[in-house]
mmCIF file of C-alpha atoms in Angstrom:
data_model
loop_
_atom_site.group_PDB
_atom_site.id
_atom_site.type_symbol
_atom_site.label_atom_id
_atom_site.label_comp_id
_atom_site.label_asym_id
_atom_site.label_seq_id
_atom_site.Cartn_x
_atom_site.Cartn_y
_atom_site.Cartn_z
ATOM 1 C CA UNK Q 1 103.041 142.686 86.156
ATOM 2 C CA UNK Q 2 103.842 145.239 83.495
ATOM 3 C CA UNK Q 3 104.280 148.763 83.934
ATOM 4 C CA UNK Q 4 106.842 151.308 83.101
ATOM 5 C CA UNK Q 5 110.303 149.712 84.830
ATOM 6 C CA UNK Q 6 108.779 146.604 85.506
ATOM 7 C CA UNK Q 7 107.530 145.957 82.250
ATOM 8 C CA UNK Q 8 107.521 142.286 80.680
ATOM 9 C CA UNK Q 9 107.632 143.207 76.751
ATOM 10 C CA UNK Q 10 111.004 145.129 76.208
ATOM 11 C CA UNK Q 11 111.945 143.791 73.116
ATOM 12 C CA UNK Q 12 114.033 146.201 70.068
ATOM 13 C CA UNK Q 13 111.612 146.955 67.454
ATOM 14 C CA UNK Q 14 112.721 148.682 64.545
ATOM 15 C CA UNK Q 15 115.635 150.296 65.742
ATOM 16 C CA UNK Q 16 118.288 149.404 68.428
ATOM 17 C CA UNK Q 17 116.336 152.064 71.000
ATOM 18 C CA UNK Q 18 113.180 151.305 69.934
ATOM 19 C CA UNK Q 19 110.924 149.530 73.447
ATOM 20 C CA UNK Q 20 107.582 148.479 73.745
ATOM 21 C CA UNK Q 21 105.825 149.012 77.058
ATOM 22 C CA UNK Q 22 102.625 147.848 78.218
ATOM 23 C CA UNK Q 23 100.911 150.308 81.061
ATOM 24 C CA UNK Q 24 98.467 147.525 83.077
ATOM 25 C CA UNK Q 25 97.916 149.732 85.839
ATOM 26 C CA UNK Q 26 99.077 147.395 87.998
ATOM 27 C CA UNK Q 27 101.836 149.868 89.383
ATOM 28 C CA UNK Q 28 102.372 153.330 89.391
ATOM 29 C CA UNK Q 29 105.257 154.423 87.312
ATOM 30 C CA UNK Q 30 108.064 153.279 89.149
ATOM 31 C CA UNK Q 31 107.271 149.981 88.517
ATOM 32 C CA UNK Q 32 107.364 149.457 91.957
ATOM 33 C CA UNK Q 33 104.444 150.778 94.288
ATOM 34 C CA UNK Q 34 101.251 148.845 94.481
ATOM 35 C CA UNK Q 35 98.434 150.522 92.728
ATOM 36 C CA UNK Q 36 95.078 149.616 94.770
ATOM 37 C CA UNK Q 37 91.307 148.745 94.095
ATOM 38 C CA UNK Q 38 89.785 152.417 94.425
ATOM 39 C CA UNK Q 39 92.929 154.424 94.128
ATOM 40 C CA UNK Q 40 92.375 157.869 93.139
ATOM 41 C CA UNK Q 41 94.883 158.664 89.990
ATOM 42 C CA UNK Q 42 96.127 161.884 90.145
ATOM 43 C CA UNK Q 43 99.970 162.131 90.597
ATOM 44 C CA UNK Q 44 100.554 158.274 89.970
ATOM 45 C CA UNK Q 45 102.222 158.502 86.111
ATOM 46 C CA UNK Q 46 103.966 161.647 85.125
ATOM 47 C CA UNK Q 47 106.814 159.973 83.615
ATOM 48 C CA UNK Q 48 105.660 158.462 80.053
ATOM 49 C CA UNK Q 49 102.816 160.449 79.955
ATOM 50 C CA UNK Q 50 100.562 162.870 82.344
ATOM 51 C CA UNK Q 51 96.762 161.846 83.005
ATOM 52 C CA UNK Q 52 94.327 163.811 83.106
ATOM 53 C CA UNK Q 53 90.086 163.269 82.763
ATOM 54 C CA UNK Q 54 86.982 165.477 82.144
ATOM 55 C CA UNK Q 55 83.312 165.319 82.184
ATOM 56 C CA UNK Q 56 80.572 164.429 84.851
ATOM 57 C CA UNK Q 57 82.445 162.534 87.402
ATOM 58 C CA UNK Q 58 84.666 162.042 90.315
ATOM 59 C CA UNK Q 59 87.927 161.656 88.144
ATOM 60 C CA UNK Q 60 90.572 159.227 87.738
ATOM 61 C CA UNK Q 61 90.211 155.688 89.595
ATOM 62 C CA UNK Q 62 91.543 151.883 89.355
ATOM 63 C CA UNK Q 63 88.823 148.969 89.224
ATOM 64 C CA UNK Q 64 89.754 146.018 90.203
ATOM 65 C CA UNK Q 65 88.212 143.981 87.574
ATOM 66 C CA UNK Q 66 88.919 140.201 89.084
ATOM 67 C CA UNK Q 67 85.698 138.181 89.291
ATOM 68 C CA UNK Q 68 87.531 136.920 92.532
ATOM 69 C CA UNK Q 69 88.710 140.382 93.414
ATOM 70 C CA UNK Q 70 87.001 143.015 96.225
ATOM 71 C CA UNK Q 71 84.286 143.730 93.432
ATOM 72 C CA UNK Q 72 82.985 140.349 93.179
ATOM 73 C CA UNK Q 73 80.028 141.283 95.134
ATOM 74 C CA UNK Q 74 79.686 144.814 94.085
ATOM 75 C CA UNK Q 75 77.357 146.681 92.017
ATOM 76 C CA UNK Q 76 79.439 146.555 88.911
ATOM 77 C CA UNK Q 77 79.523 143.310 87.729
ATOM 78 C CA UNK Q 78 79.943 144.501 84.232
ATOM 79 C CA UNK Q 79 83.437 145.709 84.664
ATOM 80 C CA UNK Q 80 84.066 142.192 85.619
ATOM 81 C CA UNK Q 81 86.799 140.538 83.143
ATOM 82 C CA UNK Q 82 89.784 139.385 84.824
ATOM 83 C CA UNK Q 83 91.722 141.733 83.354
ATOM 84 C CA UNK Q 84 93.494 143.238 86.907
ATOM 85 C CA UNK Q 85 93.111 146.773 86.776
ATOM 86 C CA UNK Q 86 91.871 148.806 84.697
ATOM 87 C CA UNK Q 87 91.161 152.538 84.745
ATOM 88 C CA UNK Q 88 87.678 154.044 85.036
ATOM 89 C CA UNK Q 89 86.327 157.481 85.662
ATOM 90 C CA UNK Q 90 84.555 157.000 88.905
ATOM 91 C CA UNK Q 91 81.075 157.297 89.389
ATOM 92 C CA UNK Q 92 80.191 160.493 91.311
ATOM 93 C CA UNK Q 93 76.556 159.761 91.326
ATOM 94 C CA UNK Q 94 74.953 158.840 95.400
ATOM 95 C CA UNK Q 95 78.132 159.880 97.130
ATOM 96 C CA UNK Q 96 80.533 156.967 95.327
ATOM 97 C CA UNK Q 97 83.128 159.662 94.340
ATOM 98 C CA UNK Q 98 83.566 159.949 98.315
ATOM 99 C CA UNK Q 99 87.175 158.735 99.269
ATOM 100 C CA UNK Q 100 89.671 157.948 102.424
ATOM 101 C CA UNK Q 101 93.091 158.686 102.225
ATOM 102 C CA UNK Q 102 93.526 158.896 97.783
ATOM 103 C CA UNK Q 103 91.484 155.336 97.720
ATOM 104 C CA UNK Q 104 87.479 155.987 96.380
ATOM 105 C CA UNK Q 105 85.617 154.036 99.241
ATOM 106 C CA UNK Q 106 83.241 152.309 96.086
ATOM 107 C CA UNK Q 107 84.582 151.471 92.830
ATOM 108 C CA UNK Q 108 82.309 152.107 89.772
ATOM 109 C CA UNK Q 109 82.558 153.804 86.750
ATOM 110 C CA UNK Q 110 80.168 156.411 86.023
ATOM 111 C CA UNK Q 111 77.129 155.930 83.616
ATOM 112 C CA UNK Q 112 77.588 159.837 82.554
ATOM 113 C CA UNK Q 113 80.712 158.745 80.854
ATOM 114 C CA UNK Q 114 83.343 161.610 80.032
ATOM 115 C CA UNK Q 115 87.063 161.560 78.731
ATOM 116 C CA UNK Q 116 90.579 159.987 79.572
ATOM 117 C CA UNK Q 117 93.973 161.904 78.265
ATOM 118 C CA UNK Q 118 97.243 161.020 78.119
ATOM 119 C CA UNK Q 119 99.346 163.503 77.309
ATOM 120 C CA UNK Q 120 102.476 162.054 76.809
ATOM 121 C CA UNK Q 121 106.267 163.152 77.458
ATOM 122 C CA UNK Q 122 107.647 161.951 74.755
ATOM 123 C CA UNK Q 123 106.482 161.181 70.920
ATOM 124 C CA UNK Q 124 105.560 157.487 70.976
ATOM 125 C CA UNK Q 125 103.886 154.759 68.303
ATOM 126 C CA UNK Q 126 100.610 153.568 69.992
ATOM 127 C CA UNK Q 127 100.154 149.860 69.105
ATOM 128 C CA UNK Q 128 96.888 148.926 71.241
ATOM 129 C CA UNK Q 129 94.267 149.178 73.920
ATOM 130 C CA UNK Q 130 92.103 147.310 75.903
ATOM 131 C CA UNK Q 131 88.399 148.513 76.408
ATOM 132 C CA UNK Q 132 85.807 147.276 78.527
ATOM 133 C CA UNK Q 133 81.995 147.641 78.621
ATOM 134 C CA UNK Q 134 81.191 149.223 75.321
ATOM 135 C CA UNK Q 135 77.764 147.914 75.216
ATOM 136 C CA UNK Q 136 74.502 149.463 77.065
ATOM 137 C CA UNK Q 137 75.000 152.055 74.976
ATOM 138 C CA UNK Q 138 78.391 152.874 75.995
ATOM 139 C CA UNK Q 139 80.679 152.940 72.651
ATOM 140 C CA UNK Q 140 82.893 156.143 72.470
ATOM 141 C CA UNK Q 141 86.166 157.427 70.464
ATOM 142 C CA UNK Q 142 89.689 157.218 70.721
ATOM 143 C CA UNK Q 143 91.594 159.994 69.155
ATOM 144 C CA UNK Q 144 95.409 160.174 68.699
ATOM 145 C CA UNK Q 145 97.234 163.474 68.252
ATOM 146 C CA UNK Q 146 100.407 163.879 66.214
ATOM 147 C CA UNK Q 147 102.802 166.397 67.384
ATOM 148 C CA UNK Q 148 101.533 168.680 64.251
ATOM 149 C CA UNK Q 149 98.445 168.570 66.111
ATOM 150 C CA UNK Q 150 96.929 166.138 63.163
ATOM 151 C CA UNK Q 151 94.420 163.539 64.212
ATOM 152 C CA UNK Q 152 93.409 159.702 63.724
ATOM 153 C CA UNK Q 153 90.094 158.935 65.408
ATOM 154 C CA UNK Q 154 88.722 155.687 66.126
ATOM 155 C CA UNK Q 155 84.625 155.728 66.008
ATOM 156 C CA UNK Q 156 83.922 152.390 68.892
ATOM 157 C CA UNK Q 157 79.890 151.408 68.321
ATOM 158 C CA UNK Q 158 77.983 150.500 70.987
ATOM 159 C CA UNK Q 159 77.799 146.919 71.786
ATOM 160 C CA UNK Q 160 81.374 146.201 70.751
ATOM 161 C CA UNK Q 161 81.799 144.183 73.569
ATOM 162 C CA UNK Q 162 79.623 141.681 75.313
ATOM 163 C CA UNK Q 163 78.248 142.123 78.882
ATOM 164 C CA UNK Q 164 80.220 139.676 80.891
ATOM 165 C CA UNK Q 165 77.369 138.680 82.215
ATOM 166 C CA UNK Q 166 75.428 137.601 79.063
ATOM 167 C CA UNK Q 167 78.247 136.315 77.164
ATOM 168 C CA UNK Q 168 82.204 136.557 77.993
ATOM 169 C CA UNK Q 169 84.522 138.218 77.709
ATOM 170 C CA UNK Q 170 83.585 141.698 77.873
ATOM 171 C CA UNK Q 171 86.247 143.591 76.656
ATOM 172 C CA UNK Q 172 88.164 143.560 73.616
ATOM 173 C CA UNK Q 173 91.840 144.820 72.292
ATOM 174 C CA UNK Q 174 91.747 148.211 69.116
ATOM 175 C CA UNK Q 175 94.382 148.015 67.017
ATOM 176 C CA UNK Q 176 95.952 151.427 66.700
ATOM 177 C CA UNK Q 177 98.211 151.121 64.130
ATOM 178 C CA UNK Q 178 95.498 150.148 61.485
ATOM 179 C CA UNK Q 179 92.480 151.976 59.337
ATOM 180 C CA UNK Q 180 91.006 149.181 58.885
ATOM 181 C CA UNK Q 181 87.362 148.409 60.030
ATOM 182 C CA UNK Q 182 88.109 146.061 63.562
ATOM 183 C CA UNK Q 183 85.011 143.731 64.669
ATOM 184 C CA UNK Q 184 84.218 143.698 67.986
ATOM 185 C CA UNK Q 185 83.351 140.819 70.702
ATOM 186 C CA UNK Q 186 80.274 140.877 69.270
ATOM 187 C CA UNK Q 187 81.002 141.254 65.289
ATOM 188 C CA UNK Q 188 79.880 145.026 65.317
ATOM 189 C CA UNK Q 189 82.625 146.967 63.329
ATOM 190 C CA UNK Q 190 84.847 149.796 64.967
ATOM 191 C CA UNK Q 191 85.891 152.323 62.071
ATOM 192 C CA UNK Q 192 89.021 154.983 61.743
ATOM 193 C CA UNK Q 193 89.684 157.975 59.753
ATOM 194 C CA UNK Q 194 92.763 160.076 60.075
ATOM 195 C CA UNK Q 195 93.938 163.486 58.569
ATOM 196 C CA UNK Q 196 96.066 163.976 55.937
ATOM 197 C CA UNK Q 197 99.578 163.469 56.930
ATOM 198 C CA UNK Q 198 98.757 162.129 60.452
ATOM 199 C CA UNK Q 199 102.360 160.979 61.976
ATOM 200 C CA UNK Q 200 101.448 157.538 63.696
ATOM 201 C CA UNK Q 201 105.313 157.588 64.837
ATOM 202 C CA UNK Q 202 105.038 160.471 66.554
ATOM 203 C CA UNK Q 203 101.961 160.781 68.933
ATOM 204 C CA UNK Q 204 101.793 163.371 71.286
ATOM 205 C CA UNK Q 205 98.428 162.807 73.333
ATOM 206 C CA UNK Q 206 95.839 160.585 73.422
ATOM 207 C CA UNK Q 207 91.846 160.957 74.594
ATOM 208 C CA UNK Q 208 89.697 158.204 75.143
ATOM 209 C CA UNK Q 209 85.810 159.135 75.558
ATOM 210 C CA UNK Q 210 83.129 156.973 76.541
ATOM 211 C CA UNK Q 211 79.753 157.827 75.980
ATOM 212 C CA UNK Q 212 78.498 156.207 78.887
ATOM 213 C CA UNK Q 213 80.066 153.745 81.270
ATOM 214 C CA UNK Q 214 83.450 151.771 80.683
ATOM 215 C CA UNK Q 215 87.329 151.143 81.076
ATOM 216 C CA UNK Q 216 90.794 150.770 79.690
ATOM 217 C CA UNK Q 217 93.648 148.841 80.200
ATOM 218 C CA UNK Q 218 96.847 147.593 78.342
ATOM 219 C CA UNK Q 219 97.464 150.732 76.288
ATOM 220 C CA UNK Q 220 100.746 149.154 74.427
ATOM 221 C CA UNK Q 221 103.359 151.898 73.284
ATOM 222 C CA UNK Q 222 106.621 151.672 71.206
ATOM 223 C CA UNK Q 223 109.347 154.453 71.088
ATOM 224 C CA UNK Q 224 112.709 154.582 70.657
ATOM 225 C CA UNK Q 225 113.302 156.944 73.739
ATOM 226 C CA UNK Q 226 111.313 154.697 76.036
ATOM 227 C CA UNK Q 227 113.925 153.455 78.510
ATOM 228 C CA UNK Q 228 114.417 149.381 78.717
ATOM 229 C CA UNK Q 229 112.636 148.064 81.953
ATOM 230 C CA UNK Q 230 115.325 146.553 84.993
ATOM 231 C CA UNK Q 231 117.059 148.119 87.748
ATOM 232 C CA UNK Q 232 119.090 150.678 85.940
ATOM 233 C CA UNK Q 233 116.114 151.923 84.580
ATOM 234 C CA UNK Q 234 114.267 152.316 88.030
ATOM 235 C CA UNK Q 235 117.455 153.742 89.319
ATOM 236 C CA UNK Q 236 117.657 156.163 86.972
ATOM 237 C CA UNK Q 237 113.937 157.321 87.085
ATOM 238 C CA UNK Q 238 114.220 157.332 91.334
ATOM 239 C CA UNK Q 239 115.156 161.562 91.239
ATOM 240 C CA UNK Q 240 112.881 162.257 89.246
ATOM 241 C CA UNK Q 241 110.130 160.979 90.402
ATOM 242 C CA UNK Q 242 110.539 161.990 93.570
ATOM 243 C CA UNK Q 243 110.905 165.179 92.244
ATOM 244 C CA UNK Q 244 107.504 164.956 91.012
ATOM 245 C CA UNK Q 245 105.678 162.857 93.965
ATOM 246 C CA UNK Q 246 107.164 165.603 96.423
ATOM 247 C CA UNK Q 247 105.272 168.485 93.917
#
């Protein structure tokens, strides 16, 4: 799978430092530890980037989002893409934002919608992202923050993806290195506008809302300090973050 120091894209890109990394949500950000079907994200990532969520629901959570998977028979079929993971806000609607032990005992994604940041460590390139479910009148944003606090904003329609259960896939991937107009899954048109002088190199945060219901996954970064994956790199990250787990 493909997170952090277990990544499978770590090719040079641009410059000799320069690493692409693909955060799947597979993992926490060791690379290592499992990341499970319900799991409440709080501490998880810290290392790339910090997470953080607002609006009207029970916070951070993984979906598992295998047709096969412990959702199969749930009552989300929507998020239902064979994707693995993906991250939701969870529905805190009839008790599902109730957990045991840092897992959410349902999976669902909340209908009220609300925001996902990443605020990240380090000034990175963001190359892609995965959404899911932007249809039932769920289409949203996705803004990207320079480190001169200048924006690009990406405007996601409803119905840019297909309900899975109509008509596959239901998700598709935004370009985030482009202006131009993007068709959806279905052919409706995703637009971007950015301020003057926006620094796409050097990205500082980014916020994903959803108007109603919906996930992410594969957000795809490049940066020249984003350490190679292998076990050097894991190594090298153990201190500190156990530093940060212990916090």
């Amino acid at each position: 799978m493909r997170t952090l120091a277990a990544i499978a894209m770590a090719a040079s890109v641009g410059t000799a430092s320069a690493q692409v990394t693909v955060i799947d949500f597979s993992t926490e950000d060791d690379g290592l530890t499992p990341l499970v079907n319900g799991q409440v994200i709080d501490t998880e990532f810290g290392f790339i980037f910090n997470l953080s969520s607002s609006g009207a629901n029970a916070g951070l959570g993984i979906f598992d989002t295998d047709t096969t998977g412990p959702n199969a028979s749930g009552a989300d079929p929507d998020l239902l893409v064979d994707l693995g993971n993906a991250l939701i806000l969870q529905n805190n609607n009839g008790g599902f934002g109730s957990q045991t032990a840092g897992v959410f005992d349902t999976a669902n994604d909340d209908a009220d919608g609300g925001t996902i940041t990443f605020d990240f460590t380090l000034e990175v390139e963001l190359v892609s992202l995965d959404l899911i479910d932007m249809n039932g009148n769920n289409g949203g944003t996705v803004t990207l923050t320079d480190a001169n606090g200048l924006t690009r904003i990406y405007t996601v329609p409803n119905e840019w993806t297909f309900d899975p259960s109509v008509q596959p896939f239901g998700w598709d991937t935004l370009d985030l290195t482009t202006l131009a107009d993007q068709a959806g899954e279905t052919g409706n048109l995703a637009t971007a506008l950015e301020d003057a002088g926006f620094d796409a190199a050097r990205v500082v945060r980014l916020d994903v809302f959803f108007v109603g219901s919906g996930a992410l996954d594969n957000l795809t970064i490049r940066g020249e300090d984003i350490p190679a994956p292998g076990g050097a790199v894991a190594l090298g990250l153990g201190g500190l973050i156990a530093t940060r787990r212990r916090r």
